Tab-separated table of C-alpha atoms in Angstrom:
chain	number	residue	atom	x	y	z
A	1	UNK	CA	-0.242	0.283	-0.148
A	2	UNK	CA	2.932	2.276	1.035
A	3	UNK	CA	4.198	1.774	-2.501
A	4	UNK	CA	1.404	2.307	-4.388
A	5	UNK	CA	0.819	5.766	-2.475
A	6	UNK	CA	4.376	6.603	-3.089
A	7	UNK	CA	3.804	5.800	-6.615
A	8	UNK	CA	0.787	7.603	-7.083
A	9	UNK	CA	2.571	10.590	-5.505
A	10	UNK	CA	5.525	10.596	-7.884
A	11	UNK	CA	2.915	10.415	-10.682
A	12	UNK	CA	0.806	13.360	-9.607
A	13	UNK	CA	4.074	15.608	-9.086
A	14	UNK	CA	5.159	14.425	-12.613
A	15	UNK	CA	1.624	15.634	-13.724
A	16	UNK	CA	2.196	18.694	-12.269
A	17	UNK	CA	5.763	19.118	-12.951
A	18	UNK	CA	4.625	18.429	-16.630
A	19	UNK	CA	1.565	20.851	-16.578
A	20	UNK	CA	3.937	23.542	-15.106
A	21	UNK	CA	6.143	23.135	-17.770
A	22	UNK	CA	3.411	23.092	-20.560
A	23	UNK	CA	2.060	26.233	-18.918
A	24	UNK	CA	5.320	28.072	-19.074
A	25	UNK	CA	6.193	27.122	-22.409
A	26	UNK	CA	2.504	28.563	-23.325
A	27	UNK	CA	3.437	31.586	-21.588
A	28	UNK	CA	6.620	31.858	-23.602
A	29	UNK	CA	4.769	31.044	-26.619
A	30	UNK	CA	2.313	33.834	-26.054
A	31	UNK	CA	5.215	36.361	-24.886
A	32	UNK	CA	6.988	35.683	-28.029
A	33	UNK	CA	3.940	36.471	-30.252
A	34	UNK	CA	3.305	39.396	-28.418
A	35	UNK	CA	6.775	40.326	-28.853
A	36	UNK	CA	6.626	39.471	-32.689
A	37	UNK	CA	3.288	41.427	-32.816
A	38	UNK	CA	4.714	44.635	-31.235
A	39	UNK	CA	7.658	44.423	-33.717
A	40	UNK	CA	5.350	44.066	-36.486
A	41	UNK	CA	3.496	47.036	-35.109
A	42	UNK	CA	6.404	48.986	-34.945
A	43	UNK	CA	7.945	48.453	-38.107
A	44	UNK	CA	4.385	49.299	-39.467
A	45	UNK	CA	4.324	52.389	-37.447
A	46	UNK	CA	8.036	53.044	-38.840
A	47	UNK	CA	6.760	52.283	-42.511
A	48	UNK	CA	4.013	54.291	-42.117
A	49	UNK	CA	5.962	57.164	-40.719
A	50	UNK	CA	8.639	56.866	-43.460
A	51	UNK	CA	5.648	57.147	-46.162
A	52	UNK	CA	4.300	60.260	-44.781
A	53	UNK	CA	7.411	61.730	-44.662
A	54	UNK	CA	8.185	60.732	-48.213
A	55	UNK	CA	4.793	61.969	-49.085
A	56	UNK	CA	5.663	65.513	-47.564
A	57	UNK	CA	8.822	65.267	-49.288
A	58	UNK	CA	7.071	64.788	-52.469
A	59	UNK	CA	4.314	67.395	-51.757
A	60	UNK	CA	7.170	69.971	-50.649
A	61	UNK	CA	8.852	68.977	-54.362
A	62	UNK	CA	5.767	69.450	-56.251
A	63	UNK	CA	5.187	72.846	-54.354
A	64	UNK	CA	8.551	73.800	-55.028
A	65	UNK	CA	8.434	72.997	-58.968
A	66	UNK	CA	4.937	74.576	-59.225
A	67	UNK	CA	6.280	77.789	-57.552
A	68	UNK	CA	9.359	77.536	-59.765
A	69	UNK	CA	6.871	77.109	-62.880
A	70	UNK	CA	5.023	80.246	-61.716
A	71	UNK	CA	8.147	82.453	-60.881
A	72	UNK	CA	9.458	81.415	-64.516
A	73	UNK	CA	5.820	82.246	-66.173
A	74	UNK	CA	5.920	85.389	-64.574
A	75	UNK	CA	9.209	86.072	-65.502
A	76	UNK	CA	8.436	85.433	-69.134
A	77	UNK	CA	5.231	87.389	-69.145
A	78	UNK	CA	7.447	90.573	-67.550
A	79	UNK	CA	9.751	89.823	-70.267
A	80	UNK	CA	7.061	89.764	-73.094
A	81	UNK	CA	5.529	92.830	-71.585
A	82	UNK	CA	8.766	94.497	-71.852
A	83	UNK	CA	9.467	93.471	-75.030
A	84	UNK	CA	5.893	94.551	-76.142
A	85	UNK	CA	6.677	97.731	-74.551
A	86	UNK	CA	10.089	98.318	-76.101
A	87	UNK	CA	8.497	97.280	-79.663
A	88	UNK	CA	5.652	99.945	-79.167
A	89	UNK	CA	8.191	102.438	-78.159
A	90	UNK	CA	10.297	101.831	-81.128
A	91	UNK	CA	7.409	101.801	-83.657
A	92	UNK	CA	6.269	105.225	-82.154
A	93	UNK	CA	9.806	106.613	-82.247
A	94	UNK	CA	9.656	105.284	-86.128
A	95	UNK	CA	6.356	106.853	-86.638
A	96	UNK	CA	7.484	110.014	-84.811
A	97	UNK	CA	10.506	110.208	-87.353
A	98	UNK	CA	8.487	109.473	-90.495
A	99	UNK	CA	5.885	112.175	-89.568
A	100	UNK	CA	8.956	114.560	-89.080
A	101	UNK	CA	10.388	113.627	-92.307
A	102	UNK	CA	7.276	114.265	-93.810
A	103	UNK	CA	6.690	117.371	-92.660
A	104	UNK	CA	10.203	118.500	-93.608
A	105	UNK	CA	9.536	117.576	-97.152
A	106	UNK	CA	6.074	119.008	-97.500
A	107	UNK	CA	7.928	122.565	-96.138
A	108	UNK	CA	10.850	121.853	-98.401
A	109	UNK	CA	8.406	121.252	-101.481
A	110	UNK	CA	5.902	124.153	-100.591
A	111	UNK	CA	8.697	126.580	-100.955
A	112	UNK	CA	8.889	125.826	-104.684
A	113	UNK	CA	5.234	124.868	-105.745
A	114	UNK	CA	1.686	124.395	-104.339
A	115	UNK	CA	2.037	121.130	-102.066
A	116	UNK	CA	-0.621	119.382	-100.672
A	117	UNK	CA	-0.463	116.557	-97.726
A	118	UNK	CA	-2.822	113.809	-98.938
A	119	UNK	CA	-3.603	110.210	-98.216
A	120	UNK	CA	-1.969	108.922	-101.396
A	121	UNK	CA	1.083	111.225	-100.593
A	122	UNK	CA	2.318	114.531	-100.887
A	123	UNK	CA	1.140	116.089	-104.159
A	124	UNK	CA	2.968	118.907	-105.896
A	125	UNK	CA	0.823	120.676	-108.765
A	126	UNK	CA	2.804	121.716	-111.788
A	127	UNK	CA	0.211	124.240	-113.326
A	128	UNK	CA	-0.584	124.965	-117.023
A	129	UNK	CA	1.100	128.082	-117.229
A	130	UNK	CA	4.369	126.434	-116.848
A	131	UNK	CA	3.884	124.697	-120.090
A	132	UNK	CA	3.775	126.042	-123.859
A	133	UNK	CA	0.318	126.295	-125.048
A	134	UNK	CA	-1.101	122.779	-126.204
A	135	UNK	CA	2.573	121.371	-125.852
A	136	UNK	CA	4.313	119.542	-123.704
A	137	UNK	CA	7.277	121.836	-123.667
A	138	UNK	CA	8.311	123.028	-120.092
A	139	UNK	CA	8.916	126.698	-119.511
A	140	UNK	CA	12.157	128.349	-118.242
A	141	UNK	CA	10.382	129.072	-115.354
A	142	UNK	CA	9.008	125.156	-114.686
A	143	UNK	CA	12.409	123.787	-115.315
A	144	UNK	CA	13.938	125.960	-112.695
A	145	UNK	CA	11.245	125.128	-110.211
A	146	UNK	CA	11.499	121.275	-111.191
A	147	UNK	CA	15.592	121.322	-110.673
A	148	UNK	CA	14.787	122.451	-107.215
A	149	UNK	CA	12.013	119.953	-106.423
A	150	UNK	CA	14.507	117.223	-107.892
A	151	UNK	CA	17.225	118.752	-105.348
A	152	UNK	CA	14.629	118.238	-102.656
A	153	UNK	CA	13.793	114.649	-103.854
A	154	UNK	CA	17.340	113.669	-103.962
A	155	UNK	CA	17.446	113.976	-100.007
A	156	UNK	CA	14.906	111.419	-99.653
A	157	UNK	CA	16.378	108.175	-101.438
A	158	UNK	CA	13.486	105.738	-100.262
A	159	UNK	CA	10.404	107.861	-101.771
A	160	UNK	CA	8.480	106.983	-105.053
A	161	UNK	CA	7.557	109.671	-107.354
A	162	UNK	CA	4.258	109.362	-109.783
A	163	UNK	CA	3.954	111.810	-112.265
A	164	UNK	CA	0.250	112.434	-113.450
A	165	UNK	CA	-0.766	114.467	-116.305
A	166	UNK	CA	-4.318	115.917	-116.965
A	167	UNK	CA	-6.127	118.263	-119.108
A	168	UNK	CA	-9.317	120.145	-119.216
A	169	UNK	CA	-12.362	118.577	-121.249
A	170	UNK	CA	-11.428	120.894	-124.358
A	171	UNK	CA	-10.757	118.836	-127.509
A	172	UNK	CA	-11.381	115.414	-127.908
A	173	UNK	CA	-10.378	112.677	-125.469
A	174	UNK	CA	-7.629	110.856	-127.500
A	175	UNK	CA	-5.917	114.344	-127.874
A	176	UNK	CA	-6.196	115.360	-124.221
A	177	UNK	CA	-4.929	111.568	-123.104
A	178	UNK	CA	-1.892	112.076	-125.563
A	179	UNK	CA	-1.130	115.490	-124.374
A	180	UNK	CA	-1.415	114.688	-120.702
A	181	UNK	CA	0.691	111.880	-121.215
A	182	UNK	CA	3.402	113.736	-123.105
A	183	UNK	CA	3.447	116.381	-120.353
A	184	UNK	CA	3.796	113.600	-117.702
A	185	UNK	CA	6.562	112.464	-119.595
A	186	UNK	CA	8.412	115.763	-120.203
A	187	UNK	CA	8.431	116.397	-116.467
A	188	UNK	CA	9.700	112.878	-115.896
A	189	UNK	CA	12.459	113.053	-118.169
A	190	UNK	CA	13.397	116.619	-116.756
A	191	UNK	CA	13.378	115.308	-113.222
A	192	UNK	CA	15.674	112.204	-114.224
A	193	UNK	CA	17.908	114.631	-115.971
A	194	UNK	CA	18.239	116.274	-112.620
A	195	UNK	CA	19.586	112.848	-111.092
A	196	UNK	CA	16.129	111.648	-109.857
A	197	UNK	CA	16.762	107.661	-110.386
A	198	UNK	CA	14.530	106.388	-112.954
A	199	UNK	CA	13.533	103.277	-110.752
A	200	UNK	CA	11.682	105.742	-108.243
A	201	UNK	CA	9.858	107.806	-110.796
A	202	UNK	CA	6.816	106.747	-113.316
A	203	UNK	CA	4.695	108.861	-115.423
A	204	UNK	CA	0.871	108.417	-116.554
A	205	UNK	CA	-1.399	110.585	-118.392
A	206	UNK	CA	-5.366	110.708	-117.332
A	207	UNK	CA	-6.244	113.198	-119.816
A	208	UNK	CA	-9.552	114.804	-118.960
A	209	UNK	CA	-10.369	112.633	-115.908
A	210	UNK	CA	-10.342	113.732	-112.246
A	211	UNK	CA	-10.820	117.198	-112.709
A	212	UNK	CA	-10.099	119.431	-109.707
A	213	UNK	CA	-12.695	122.133	-110.841
A	214	UNK	CA	-15.701	122.489	-113.257
A	215	UNK	CA	-14.892	122.724	-117.068
A	216	UNK	CA	-17.514	125.307	-117.332
A	217	UNK	CA	-15.366	128.238	-116.747
A	218	UNK	CA	-11.983	129.370	-117.745
A	219	UNK	CA	-10.549	129.576	-114.424
A	220	UNK	CA	-11.645	125.957	-113.875
A	221	UNK	CA	-10.161	124.456	-117.076
A	222	UNK	CA	-7.194	126.223	-116.242
A	223	UNK	CA	-6.928	124.366	-112.762
A	224	UNK	CA	-7.716	120.848	-114.566
A	225	UNK	CA	-4.786	121.495	-117.120
A	226	UNK	CA	-2.143	120.299	-114.668
A	227	UNK	CA	0.851	117.720	-114.033
A	228	UNK	CA	0.969	116.330	-110.130
A	229	UNK	CA	3.919	114.867	-108.731
A	230	UNK	CA	2.477	112.305	-106.011
A	231	UNK	CA	5.223	111.591	-103.649
A	232	UNK	CA	4.957	108.650	-101.648
A	233	UNK	CA	7.102	106.181	-99.401
A	234	UNK	CA	7.439	104.144	-96.105
A	235	UNK	CA	10.057	106.565	-94.883
A	236	UNK	CA	7.461	109.499	-94.937
A	237	UNK	CA	4.700	107.425	-93.400
A	238	UNK	CA	1.250	108.763	-93.930
A	239	UNK	CA	-0.879	111.927	-94.087
A	240	UNK	CA	-0.166	114.264	-90.940
A	241	UNK	CA	-3.513	115.498	-90.480
A	242	UNK	CA	-7.576	114.366	-91.273
A	243	UNK	CA	-7.988	115.798	-94.325
A	244	UNK	CA	-4.662	116.574	-95.333
A	245	UNK	CA	-2.817	120.037	-95.341
A	246	UNK	CA	-1.947	122.706	-98.276
A	247	UNK	CA	0.751	124.928	-98.825
A	248	UNK	CA	1.748	127.524	-101.190
A	249	UNK	CA	5.188	128.364	-102.594
A	250	UNK	CA	7.246	131.117	-100.543
């Protein structure tokens, strides 16, 4: 009986020891799992923090890029505005220079013959009295005046001169056309003889077309018998004032 009791006690102690060992092992395993979980959570938190930091860096980089692009766009806009202002100023200066040149040419021509400032150009009128009657022959006075006109024109190499001949309505249209062309040619040839370049001057007769006065009076017919020098070119710009101006020789 003693032996049986002793064996039972030993068995009980062994079971208890085994249970304690199993409990200790289970506790150790639980602690290991908890530690692994904590480590995983810490790694996850660290990764999340790193991701957030990277996102902030990316956002900062994108903001810096956007700011740089905005500054570049603003700089380009300011540069374009400055260039536009410079171009406008240069255009205004060029226009002012053309107007000054046109005004100076108008003054110079008006000192020789009646000159008008019109949209088609500066119009110098050579009256009928400067030609022989029913002839394209220039009188001495007209040659002297045209020589002075040529001297003025030579100071403006970029201009063009159109010589337009006109008559009154007396006589046949064919005769008037021929006389107007001959008179225009006479003026052209004389100006060319005074060194006006042939490439910058043309002549055309219009006969009795484009009258400037009624052909019903002697005074009106005399005004219509004329040769006009139409002086134009980019270098002298456009008409100085609305409706043009008119000057007479002094």
